[in-house]
Each structure stands twice: as structure tokens, then as C-alpha cells.
Amino acid sequence: MEKYKLFDAEYKFVSIIWDNEPINSTELVKLCADKLGWKKSTTYTVLKKLCERGILQNVDATVTALVKREDVQRYESRAVLEKTFDGSLPKFLTAFLSGRKLSEQEAEELKRIIEEAVK
Amino acid sequence: MSFLQDLFLTVVNMSITASYVAIGVILVRLLLKKAPKVFSYILWIPVLFRLVCPFSFDSAFSFFNLINLNAKQGIGISELVPQNIGLMHTPAIQSGIGSIDSEANASLPSAIPVASVNPMEIWMTVLSLIWISGVIVLMIYGIISYVKIKGKLQTATRVEADVFETNAIGTAFVCGFIRPKIYVPANIGDANLSYILEHERTHIRRKDYLIKPIAFLALILHWFNPLMWLCFALMSRDMEISCDESVLHRLGEGAKGGYSNSLLSLAVKRKGLLAANPLAFGESHVKTRIKNILNFKKPAFWVIMVAVVAVCAAAIAFAANPPKGGTISEEDKRKLADVVSEYYMKADPANKGTLKIYNIKKFGSSYLVLTQKYRGEGESFSVLFLADSGFNIVAKAPGDIPISPCFSANVVKYQGKSIVYGNFKNKKWNPQTDLVTDVQIDFIKITFEDGTYVREQVSMDKGYIVVVDTLSNIRNIEVYNSKGELQSDLINESACSEYDFIDVIGEKSSDRITSLIEDKLAEIMSSPKNSSDPQEYINAHQAEYNAILALETQALPYLFTEFEKGGQTGLKGYIMQNLCWDILGEDNIQYASKDPQDWYDTFKKHVQRIAASSSVDSVKANNPKYGALLDVINTHGKDAFHMGFEEVEEILKGNSLWPSEDINSAQKYKEGIKIEFDTDVKSDNKTIIIEPSQIIKASPDFIEQIKQIKEELLKPAASLFATVLDITPKDEAIKLDFSLCNISGESLAFYFSSSQKFDIFITDNNGMEVYRWSHDKGFATAIINTKLKKDEKLSFSEVWDYKDNKGNRVPPGKYTITVKILAKLENTKITNPDELTAAKDIEVE
């Protein structure tokens, strides 16, 4: 069985369904608003997306999970984010407004400075 | 001029102003390095203010007083690049930095008059299109990135009330405008979370989530200005660092380590995510921030106090415009209107026109007032007055009123500035086509040969006064309507007259007019040296001559005073005579004078005769020019008169000839001294009238004259005659033999005014007259001329029969017989009465 990779928010969402399935979609919207702070549209968007990926199914406004909890891996990669966002920011803007990113060495040095300072 | 170009120019001007402020802020920021960063943060407010608000308030404390920005003083907008730069023949901008200006201005293409479209206008169109495109692109970019973030944040899950976590982001930030929420990356750990939340909540408390988008919008508008990008970056940094300080202030210095570790972990976690989105709170300059946090100490009270004062002062100085110096209070305007009105009343009492005050403008500490008072006939002209800070009119210049063109232009160059002024008309007439067209004038633009120009908003019914810092000649004046359409210009349709200010001399400042005329006269007389014709001197210095002429009646006191001194028969006299004639006009006399002094003396007599026949006051009221002469006669001779008057008084009083009634001196002063004598001192009448002019003209002479009167006239001539009386008593009668003997040593001519040549008075012991010879006799009035040679005698003989006037014998007693010879000298001398009488006492039995 193929392992499903879910983002943090998706994982939280699916967790709610595992805990409460089968669940009425209206009920689900209420639960998500309560627990995740989501709007109705957000809940439906994510639901639709996960249905398309075959993780959830929504039949007659009743939502059930198609995968088991142990088959799902919490996905913590940045790769997707970088693909979607980084390219849209002009390089000069980033450099100009935020300064350089920290290199590993600089991070290490800062760490040392902090330790010394608060010793 | 399109709306877009207007907008663009407004933005450019704001950008230039803001750049100055930004540089100032960056410098002050360096000084505040040790102070809490919140002060640096506050300092950006004026920059933002300048970037978005084209208006400001005025303050003498303005930072712009330091840099010589010739900002437009119209409506609080600092206009460095003029709105109609596209329409200028020679476009020019003023950045306040000379070298940049000349560089920039040299790069601006100048208009070729024949070209239908000004190349600068094309440039302006292109530039403003580029600008607006940039604004739109950046705006879209901002909106898109905001929407994208919002989309990613959609699935963020709530941790606390307003805190959401999501692994779609790499750093914590605040997002939203109305109810901002804090978004943190998922799984950053509880320890980190508490610090991060404290930081972001501080942002929310300080409304940074609103300030930053506004700043970003300003940045978008000013995207072409690199300095503003720097400012935005620095402001963002100050915002973050001051926020860090605020957090540490709340959490205490103990939190330094934890807080900086949280920042570091967040920074390491982040790998180029959303960091630059200006609408959210990303991390920036982590290294600087961490170092700043570690160095954080609660600032000493005095540091805060100093910083507060410095920041407040800087904020006001940066935000304020320099004082306009152009605002005049209503009360001051009223005062100026009053002095102008008063001036017209005095200078031109016959003018009953309505006084119009077209415009009032400040000129340094003085005021310029453009007025018109049309007498209803003749040429219509305006007058530009210069009034000093005490509201005294000190100078004036004439101005033209537009006739066929729709505006008039006049210029006065004064104190290194050109004062351009004139009036408007709502129609213009084209002499070529004979068409009359309506015009609407809302703006005037004046261009000078040296490239200086000004553009000012004007009102058609008000007339304009524009003061420009140049002495260059005017190249053109253009008038536009509110849409920027050219209505008329100087080159094709109007003319500009150049005038000089003519000093207006108040009563107290006749010194100034004197020095003015003396200067001008000296110039006129300076050349051509070889000429003997005064007119040639005048022709060679027409301007100077006209400058004196322009003083009109005000020049007369000086000229009359000079003539009053006498001896004006030279070149100066001729020039002054010409001036007097020109100024007097019809009031002059028709008289063929032999020289200027002769003319003056005759003219003076003419005026004095008029004054004598009516009164000095009525002459002054009806003819100010004659009044000026009478004033000069009085004022000029006043001191001399008093001196002379005292002398006269003393002399006359000493001779009991002073009139009994005490006339006040002012009356005497105006009317001359009128002295009535008891006896005939002149053959023609009994009065001597001493005219003021006599006294004024030569007071020492007059005193001498009075002394002569004393010696020759008032004191009886002595030792001319001797009268002898011999008495021979007879029975009941007494024979009187008496004679008048010429003892003067020379022959004397005298006369009797009637056939009576003598009289005999007899008085009793008590001095009562008992008998007078002439009592019962009649005499014919006739002049009987008589002559006595040296030592010759004129003898008479009479008999008195002791009878009184009534024919009764007088009682016995002592009586005095007096004989008086009624001889009078032919000249006006009076004889000593004693020499003409003789008396003897007798005893009547």
C-alpha cells in the first residue's frame, strides 16, 4: 500500500474525520471552524482536494476516510512551498528588503554569541 | 496638461521634498544610534507624511529653512517642479541644490516656439506613463502576493484565539487589516512560540500591521525614487528592532537568551519563504536584531527624555513647510487700504473715483499694494504702492490697465528682485482679425531671460503681483485658464512696461525727497559738461528728470525752497525752473522772465496776491501747488521770522508804537505784522504792513531796516528848528512875538497842511486850557510849502486881551502861554514837537 503524504493542516483535518467518521459535512464544517479556525469554504476546498486524491470520500454529505491512519505520513517538506512561492518574488526585492539569508556558519556563530551573552 | 501629468508632477515634487526629509532622518537616526530604536521608528512618520500629503503646515522651525528651497508659497504645496513644466519655453526645476539644478535644467529640452508640440510636454507624457505603469505593476504585484499568501493561509489551523499555525509558511507574521491574525509556522515549539507571539502581538498593539501597508503604498507611488526603497527597508528594520525592544521591555532582560534563540531558530528554519512580502511581517536582518537584543538594556531616563525632545523637534521640522511670509492678516489689509486711501485723498483730492485694492503682497517686511482710483476721465492706470512694515507708504509705481490685450504687465526692479504686476480683462481684442474673444485666466507664468520662471495662481478680478528673485529681463508672460490652455502671452499680444519706484515722501520724511531730488539733479547736471543749453542736460538725463517730475507736487517744496534761498540763475536754476513749469502746468504764470530766480520771485508774488485776496487756507485747499509754495514761504522762513519778529517787537515797543491788542503770533505769522501808528509816519497812510516774505527773505536786512526806521523815522529829527516866544505886557493886553528859526545849518523845506500856521494855547495854574487862538477861526485846507534858509526866521505876532474862549476876562493868577508852529517836514521824517513849541508863564492881575 502506497504511503500518503499529508501536510500538517491536511493531517489535522483528516484526523478530525478519523475521530468522527462517518460524519455529516455540515457537522464537519462546524467541527473545523471550532478546532481549526477554518471558514466553511476552506473546509470544503480541502475536503474536495482530499477527495480528489482518494484520501476521503463524500457521499450524500457524509464524509468518510478511504485511508487508514497508519498509512499516512505527516509531510514536512518545504519543496512544494518553494516551488509555489519563491519564484514569484523578484530577487532584488528579497535582497533589498530582508537582507541575506543566514548561512550555516553565521547561524552557528550567532548561536555561540547568544550562549555567551546569556551565560 | 492632463490629470495624469499633474498627478505625476505632484508626486515628483513630494518625492523631492521627502528625499530631503529622508536624508535628514537618516542623519538624525545616526545620532540616535544609542537611543531606543522606537525613536528612529517614529522619525519615519514625517517622511511618510511628505510622501503622501502634498500639503503641509507652516513653521518658522521648518527644516526647509536650512536648505534654500524656493518652494512655492501658494497653497502650502512645495512646488519644485512646476506643474506646467511641459508648457515652458525653457523648463526649469528647482531641487534646492544649485549644481544639480543646472545639470538637470541643462538636460531639459527647451521649446522651439514654432513647434506645435513642446518636446518637454512629450517627455512629460512619456515619463508620467512610465510612472503610472510602474505603480500599476507594483500594485498588482502587491495584491497578487497578498492573495497568494491569504490562499496559503486558508488552511492554517487555529492554535489560540487569533493565532494560527501552518506549515505553508517559514516564518511568523501578522496578516489582515481589520482583525489581524498571527500566523506561525507549524511545529516551532512552545518555548519559541511564546516569544514569537509576544513579538507579533506587540506589532498588533502598535498597529504596525496598518502602518507597513500604508508605507508600502507610498513606496509604490514613489517607486522611481531609490532613496524611498532604502527608507522603506530602514523603516522596516526600525519597526522590527523597536518591536524587539518593546518585547524585552515587557518580558525583562532575562528573556534575552530565549528570545534571541527563538529568532535564530525561526531564521534557520526559514528558507526564503515569503520573507519579502511587504504586507506581512517577515524576519529581516536577524543578525542585527539578535545583536541588538543581546545588547538591550532598559534605557536611562535621560536618554529617553533627550530622544523624545530630539524626535519631536525633528518630526515637526521635517513635516513643516517654511513660513510663507505671504500671509497678511485681514487687519493688516485693512490698514494698508486705509493708508492708500489716505494717500489718494492727499495727493489727488480732486479724484472722487472709487478706490480699488487689487492685490496685497508681502515684500520682505514691507507690503506691495496694487490699487486703482479712476477719476472717471482721462487715462486709466493702476498704482503699485510699497508700504513699510509700519504701514507708511514709501514708494509707488504706475501700472497699465489692459485695453486690447487681456492682461497688462509692468515690472519694477527693486532690491535685487523683479516685481511684476498688472491686471486682467475677461476679453481680448485681436487687432489683425478685429475679433473679440472671451478669456479665462487662472494661472500666470512669467519667464525671464535667464531661465528663471514663476507660475502662480491668479484671479481675474484681483490683479497680480509676482515677486521674482532675478533682475533679468522678462522674456515672456503667459496666462492660462484652469485647464492649462494658453489664453494670451506677452510676446504676441501684450506689452510690459518697466517702471521705477518713486519715493513717496510722508510729512516726516522730506529729507528723503530732498536727497532724491538732489541726487537726480546732480546726475542731470553732470553731463554734457560743455553745453550751455540747460535743455541738453535734461535731454541727456530724461530718466532722472522724469523721476523728479513723477514726484509731482511733492517735488515743489524742495524746488521752491531752493529758489527761496535766492540767486538761482545758473544751470540748476534753469533745470529747477523747467521742473516747476512742468509740474505747475496750467498753474504757472504767463511771464517773460529774465532768469529762473526772476520767474520764481514773480510767481511768488502772484501766489501771495492770491493768498492776500482770499486766505491762505482756501488757497491751500483749492490749489495744492500754491499751497506748497505758501508752506515753503512760511516753513522755510519760520525761524528767521521769529528772530526778526522779536527784534521788530522790541524796537517798536521801545518806541511806544506797538499795537495795544495782543495778536497771537500765528496770526501775525500768516498775515504779516500790521502795525498802526498814532501819528503819521508815512505820507500815504498810517500803517506799515510787514509782509512775511520781507522778513523771510532777509531777516538780518529787515532788522537793519527796522533799525533805520528807528533812527530815521521813529525818532524825531533833532536840532532842525528853534521856536522863540517873547511877551510884552500892555494895558489890558499882552503882545506875543514868536518865530520859527532854522537852526539846522542848512536850508529846510517844510509845509503847513492848512492856512493855519500856528496855534496859541493858554492854560491856567491847574493846567486847564482857557484860551486857544484857533478857537474862533476858520482855515482853508491847503498845502503851504515853505522854505527857510539857514538861520532864517519865520516870525509871527499876536495880541491876547486876557479874555478866555467865551470872551470873559480871566481871573487874576498865573497862566502859561504855549505857541505851536504847525510846520511839517516834506519827507516822512517827523520833527521833534519840542522844537516847534515855546511856552512862557505870565501873571495876570
CSV table of N, CA and C in Angstrom, one decimal, chain B residues 197-296:
chain,number,residue,atom,x,y,z
B,197,LEU,N,5.0,34.9,19.7
B,197,LEU,CA,3.6,35.5,19.9
B,197,LEU,C,3.7,36.9,20.5
B,198,GLU,N,4.6,37.0,21.5
B,198,GLU,CA,4.8,38.3,22.2
B,198,GLU,C,5.2,39.3,21.2
B,199,HIS,N,6.1,38.9,20.3
B,199,HIS,CA,6.6,39.9,19.3
B,199,HIS,C,5.5,40.3,18.4
B,200,GLU,N,4.8,39.3,17.9
B,200,GLU,CA,3.7,39.6,16.9
B,200,GLU,C,2.6,40.4,17.5
B,201,ARG,N,2.3,40.1,18.8
B,201,ARG,CA,1.2,40.9,19.5
B,201,ARG,C,1.6,42.3,19.7
B,202,THR,N,2.9,42.5,19.9
B,202,THR,CA,3.4,43.9,20.0
B,202,THR,C,3.1,44.6,18.7
B,203,HIS,N,3.4,44.0,17.6
B,203,HIS,CA,3.1,44.6,16.3
B,203,HIS,C,1.7,45.0,16.2
B,204,ILE,N,0.8,44.1,16.6
B,204,ILE,CA,-0.6,44.3,16.6
B,204,ILE,C,-1.0,45.5,17.4
B,205,ARG,N,-0.5,45.5,18.7
B,205,ARG,CA,-0.8,46.6,19.6
B,205,ARG,C,-0.3,47.9,19.0
B,206,ARG,N,0.8,48.0,18.3
B,206,ARG,CA,1.3,49.2,17.8
B,206,ARG,C,0.7,49.6,16.4
B,207,LYS,N,-0.2,48.8,16.0
B,207,LYS,CA,-0.8,49.0,14.6
B,207,LYS,C,0.2,49.0,13.5
B,208,ASP,N,1.3,48.3,13.7
B,208,ASP,CA,2.3,48.2,12.7
B,208,ASP,C,1.7,47.5,11.4
B,209,TYR,N,0.8,46.6,11.6
B,209,TYR,CA,0.2,45.9,10.5
B,209,TYR,C,-0.6,46.8,9.6
B,210,LEU,N,-0.9,48.0,10.0
B,210,LEU,CA,-1.5,49.0,9.2
B,210,LEU,C,-0.5,50.0,8.6
B,211,ILE,N,0.5,50.3,9.5
B,211,ILE,CA,1.5,51.3,9.0
B,211,ILE,C,2.3,50.7,7.9
B,212,LYS,N,2.6,49.5,7.9
B,212,LYS,CA,3.5,48.9,6.9
B,212,LYS,C,2.8,48.9,5.5
B,213,PRO,N,1.6,48.5,5.4
B,213,PRO,CA,0.9,48.6,4.1
B,213,PRO,C,0.8,50.0,3.6
B,214,ILE,N,0.6,50.9,4.5
B,214,ILE,CA,0.5,52.3,4.0
B,214,ILE,C,1.8,52.8,3.5
B,215,ALA,N,2.9,52.4,4.2
B,215,ALA,CA,4.2,52.8,3.8
B,215,ALA,C,4.5,52.1,2.5
B,216,PHE,N,4.0,50.9,2.3
B,216,PHE,CA,4.3,50.2,1.0
B,216,PHE,C,3.5,50.9,-0.1
B,217,LEU,N,2.3,51.4,0.2
B,217,LEU,CA,1.6,52.1,-0.9
B,217,LEU,C,2.3,53.4,-1.3
B,218,ALA,N,2.9,54.1,-0.3
B,218,ALA,CA,3.7,55.3,-0.6
B,218,ALA,C,4.9,54.9,-1.4
B,219,LEU,N,5.5,53.8,-1.1
B,219,LEU,CA,6.6,53.3,-1.8
B,219,LEU,C,6.3,53.1,-3.3
B,220,ILE,N,5.1,52.5,-3.4
B,220,ILE,CA,4.7,52.2,-4.8
B,220,ILE,C,4.5,53.5,-5.6
B,221,LEU,N,3.9,54.5,-5.0
B,221,LEU,CA,3.8,55.8,-5.7
B,221,LEU,C,5.1,56.4,-6.0
B,222,HIS,N,6.1,56.1,-5.2
B,222,HIS,CA,7.4,56.8,-5.4
B,222,HIS,C,8.4,55.7,-5.8
B,223,TRP,N,8.0,54.7,-6.5
B,223,TRP,CA,8.9,53.6,-6.9
B,223,TRP,C,10.1,54.1,-7.6
B,224,PHE,N,10.0,55.2,-8.3
B,224,PHE,CA,11.2,55.7,-9.1
B,224,PHE,C,12.3,56.3,-8.2
B,225,ASN,N,12.0,56.5,-7.0
B,225,ASN,CA,13.0,57.1,-6.1
B,225,ASN,C,13.7,56.1,-5.3
B,226,PRO,N,15.0,55.8,-5.6
B,226,PRO,CA,15.7,54.7,-4.9
B,226,PRO,C,15.8,55.0,-3.4
B,227,LEU,N,15.9,56.3,-3.1
B,227,LEU,CA,16.0,56.6,-1.7
B,227,LEU,C,14.8,56.1,-0.9
B,228,MET,N,13.7,56.1,-1.5
B,228,MET,CA,12.5,55.7,-0.8
B,228,MET,C,12.5,54.2,-0.5
B,229,TRP,N,13.1,53.4,-1.4
B,229,TRP,CA,13.3,52.0,-1.2
B,229,TRP,C,14.2,51.8,0.0
B,230,LEU,N,15.3,52.6,0.1
B,230,LEU,CA,16.2,52.5,1.2
B,230,LEU,C,15.4,52.8,2.5
B,231,CYS,N,14.6,53.9,2.4
B,231,CYS,CA,13.8,54.3,3.6
B,231,CYS,C,12.9,53.2,4.0
B,232,PHE,N,12.3,52.6,3.1
B,232,PHE,CA,11.3,51.5,3.4
B,232,PHE,C,12.0,50.4,4.1
B,233,ALA,N,13.2,50.0,3.6
B,233,ALA,CA,14.0,48.9,4.2
B,233,ALA,C,14.4,49.3,5.6
B,234,LEU,N,14.9,50.6,5.8
B,234,LEU,CA,15.3,51.0,7.1
B,234,LEU,C,14.2,51.1,8.1
B,235,MET,N,13.0,51.6,7.5
B,235,MET,CA,11.9,51.7,8.4
B,235,MET,C,11.4,50.3,8.9
B,236,SER,N,11.4,49.4,8.0
B,236,SER,CA,11.0,48.0,8.3
B,236,SER,C,11.9,47.5,9.4
B,237,ARG,N,13.2,47.8,9.3
B,237,ARG,CA,14.2,47.3,10.3
B,237,ARG,C,13.9,48.0,11.6
B,238,ASP,N,13.7,49.3,11.6
B,238,ASP,CA,13.5,50.0,12.8
B,238,ASP,C,12.2,49.5,13.5
B,239,MET,N,11.3,49.2,12.7
B,239,MET,CA,10.0,48.7,13.2
B,239,MET,C,10.2,47.3,13.9
B,240,GLU,N,11.0,46.5,13.3
B,240,GLU,CA,11.2,45.1,13.9
B,240,GLU,C,12.1,45.3,15.2
B,241,ILE,N,13.1,46.1,15.1
B,241,ILE,CA,14.0,46.2,16.2
B,241,ILE,C,13.3,46.9,17.4
B,242,SER,N,12.6,47.9,17.1
B,242,SER,CA,11.9,48.6,18.2
B,242,SER,C,10.8,47.7,18.8
B,243,CYS,N,10.3,46.8,17.9
B,243,CYS,CA,9.3,45.8,18.4
B,243,CYS,C,10.1,44.8,19.4
B,244,ASP,N,11.2,44.4,19.0
B,244,ASP,CA,12.0,43.5,19.8
B,244,ASP,C,12.3,44.2,21.2
B,245,GLU,N,12.6,45.5,21.1
B,245,GLU,CA,12.9,46.2,22.4
B,245,GLU,C,11.7,46.2,23.3
B,246,SER,N,10.6,46.5,22.6
B,246,SER,CA,9.3,46.5,23.4
B,246,SER,C,9.0,45.2,24.1
B,247,VAL,N,9.3,44.1,23.3
B,247,VAL,CA,9.1,42.8,23.9
B,247,VAL,C,10.0,42.6,25.1
B,248,LEU,N,11.3,42.9,25.0
B,248,LEU,CA,12.2,42.7,26.1
B,248,LEU,C,11.8,43.6,27.3
B,249,HIS,N,11.3,44.8,26.9
B,249,HIS,CA,10.9,45.7,28.0
B,249,HIS,C,9.8,45.0,28.8
B,250,ARG,N,8.9,44.3,28.1
B,250,ARG,CA,7.8,43.7,28.9
B,250,ARG,C,8.3,42.4,29.6
B,251,LEU,N,9.1,41.6,28.9
B,251,LEU,CA,9.5,40.3,29.4
B,251,LEU,C,10.7,40.4,30.4
B,252,GLY,N,11.4,41.5,30.4
B,252,GLY,CA,12.6,41.7,31.2
B,252,GLY,C,13.8,41.2,30.5
B,253,GLU,N,14.9,41.6,31.0
B,253,GLU,CA,16.2,41.4,30.3
B,253,GLU,C,16.5,39.9,30.4
B,254,GLY,N,16.0,39.2,31.3
B,254,GLY,CA,16.2,37.7,31.4
B,254,GLY,C,15.8,36.9,30.2
B,255,ALA,N,14.9,37.5,29.5
B,255,ALA,CA,14.4,36.8,28.3
B,255,ALA,C,15.2,36.9,27.1
B,256,LYS,N,16.3,37.7,27.2
B,256,LYS,CA,17.2,37.9,26.1
B,256,LYS,C,17.6,36.6,25.4
B,257,GLY,N,18.1,35.7,26.2
B,257,GLY,CA,18.6,34.4,25.6
B,257,GLY,C,17.5,33.7,24.8
B,258,GLY,N,16.4,33.4,25.5
B,258,GLY,CA,15.4,32.7,24.9
B,258,GLY,C,14.8,33.3,23.7
B,259,TYR,N,14.7,34.6,23.8
B,259,TYR,CA,14.1,35.4,22.7
B,259,TYR,C,15.0,35.3,21.5
B,260,SER,N,16.3,35.5,21.7
B,260,SER,CA,17.2,35.5,20.5
B,260,SER,C,17.3,34.1,19.9
B,261,ASN,N,17.3,33.1,20.8
B,261,ASN,CA,17.3,31.7,20.3
B,261,ASN,C,16.1,31.5,19.4
B,262,SER,N,14.9,32.0,19.9
B,262,SER,CA,13.7,31.8,19.1
B,262,SER,C,13.9,32.4,17.7
B,263,LEU,N,14.4,33.6,17.7
B,263,LEU,CA,14.6,34.3,16.4
B,263,LEU,C,15.5,33.5,15.5
B,264,LEU,N,16.6,33.0,16.2
B,264,LEU,CA,17.6,32.3,15.4
B,264,LEU,C,16.9,31.0,14.8
B,265,SER,N,16.2,30.3,15.6
B,265,SER,CA,15.7,29.0,15.1
B,265,SER,C,14.7,29.3,14.0
B,266,LEU,N,13.9,30.4,14.1
B,266,LEU,CA,13.0,30.7,13.1
B,266,LEU,C,13.7,31.1,11.8
B,267,ALA,N,14.8,31.7,12.0
B,267,ALA,CA,15.6,32.2,10.8
B,267,ALA,C,16.2,30.9,10.1
B,268,VAL,N,16.7,30.0,10.9
B,268,VAL,CA,17.3,28.8,10.4
B,268,VAL,C,16.3,28.0,9.7
B,269,LYS,N,15.1,27.9,10.3
B,269,LYS,CA,14.0,27.1,9.7
B,269,LYS,C,13.6,27.7,8.4
B,270,ARG,N,13.6,29.0,8.4
B,270,ARG,CA,13.1,29.6,7.1
B,270,ARG,C,14.1,29.4,6.0
B,271,LYS,N,13.6,29.1,4.9
B,271,LYS,CA,14.5,29.1,3.8
B,271,LYS,C,13.8,29.9,2.6
B,272,GLY,N,13.9,31.2,2.8
B,272,GLY,CA,13.4,32.0,1.7
B,272,GLY,C,12.0,32.0,1.4
B,273,LEU,N,11.2,32.1,2.5
B,273,LEU,CA,9.8,32.0,2.3
B,273,LEU,C,9.1,33.3,2.6
B,274,LEU,N,8.4,33.8,1.7
B,274,LEU,CA,7.5,35.0,2.0
B,274,LEU,C,8.2,36.1,2.6
B,275,ALA,N,9.5,36.0,2.8
B,275,ALA,CA,10.2,36.9,3.6
B,275,ALA,C,10.0,38.4,3.1
B,276,ALA,N,9.9,38.5,1.8
B,276,ALA,CA,9.9,39.9,1.3
B,276,ALA,C,8.5,40.5,1.2
B,277,ASN,N,7.5,39.7,1.5
B,277,ASN,CA,6.2,40.3,1.2
B,277,ASN,C,6.0,41.5,2.2
B,278,PRO,N,5.9,42.6,1.5
B,278,PRO,CA,5.8,43.9,2.3
B,278,PRO,C,4.6,44.0,3.2
B,279,LEU,N,3.6,43.2,2.9
B,279,LEU,CA,2.4,43.3,3.6
B,279,LEU,C,2.3,42.5,4.9
B,280,ALA,N,3.3,41.6,5.0
B,280,ALA,CA,3.3,40.7,6.2
B,280,ALA,C,4.6,41.0,7.0
B,281,PHE,N,4.6,40.4,8.1
B,281,PHE,CA,5.8,40.6,9.0
B,281,PHE,C,6.7,39.5,8.9
B,282,GLY,N,7.6,39.6,8.0
B,282,GLY,CA,8.7,38.6,7.9
B,282,GLY,C,9.8,39.0,8.8
B,283,GLU,N,10.8,38.1,8.8
B,283,GLU,CA,12.0,38.5,9.5
B,283,GLU,C,13.0,39.3,8.6
B,284,SER,N,13.7,40.1,9.2
B,284,SER,CA,14.7,40.8,8.4
B,284,SER,C,15.9,41.1,9.3
B,285,HIS,N,17.0,40.9,8.7
B,285,HIS,CA,18.3,41.2,9.4
B,285,HIS,C,18.4,40.6,10.8
B,286,VAL,N,18.3,39.3,10.8
B,286,VAL,CA,18.2,38.5,12.0
B,286,VAL,C,19.5,38.8,12.8
B,287,LYS,N,20.6,38.9,12.1
B,287,LYS,CA,21.9,39.0,12.8
B,287,LYS,C,21.9,40.3,13.6
B,288,THR,N,21.5,41.4,12.9
B,288,THR,CA,21.5,42.7,13.6
B,288,THR,C,20.5,42.7,14.8
B,289,ARG,N,19.4,42.1,14.5
B,289,ARG,CA,18.4,42.0,15.6
B,289,ARG,C,18.8,41.3,16.8
B,290,ILE,N,19.5,40.1,16.6
B,290,ILE,CA,19.9,39.3,17.7
B,290,ILE,C,21.0,40.1,18.5
B,291,LYS,N,21.9,40.8,17.8
B,291,LYS,CA,22.9,41.5,18.5
B,291,LYS,C,22.3,42.6,19.3
B,292,ASN,N,21.3,43.3,18.7
B,292,ASN,CA,20.6,44.4,19.4
B,292,ASN,C,19.9,43.9,20.6
B,293,ILE,N,19.3,42.7,20.5
B,293,ILE,CA,18.6,42.1,21.7
B,293,ILE,C,19.5,41.8,22.8
B,294,LEU,N,20.7,41.2,22.4
B,294,LEU,CA,21.7,40.9,23.4
B,294,LEU,C,22.2,42.1,24.1
B,295,ASN,N,22.3,43.2,23.4
B,295,ASN,CA,22.8,44.4,24.0
B,295,ASN,C,21.8,45.2,24.7
B,296,PHE,N,20.5,44.7,24.7
B,296,PHE,CA,19.4,45.5,25.2
B,296,PHE,C,19.6,45.8,26.7
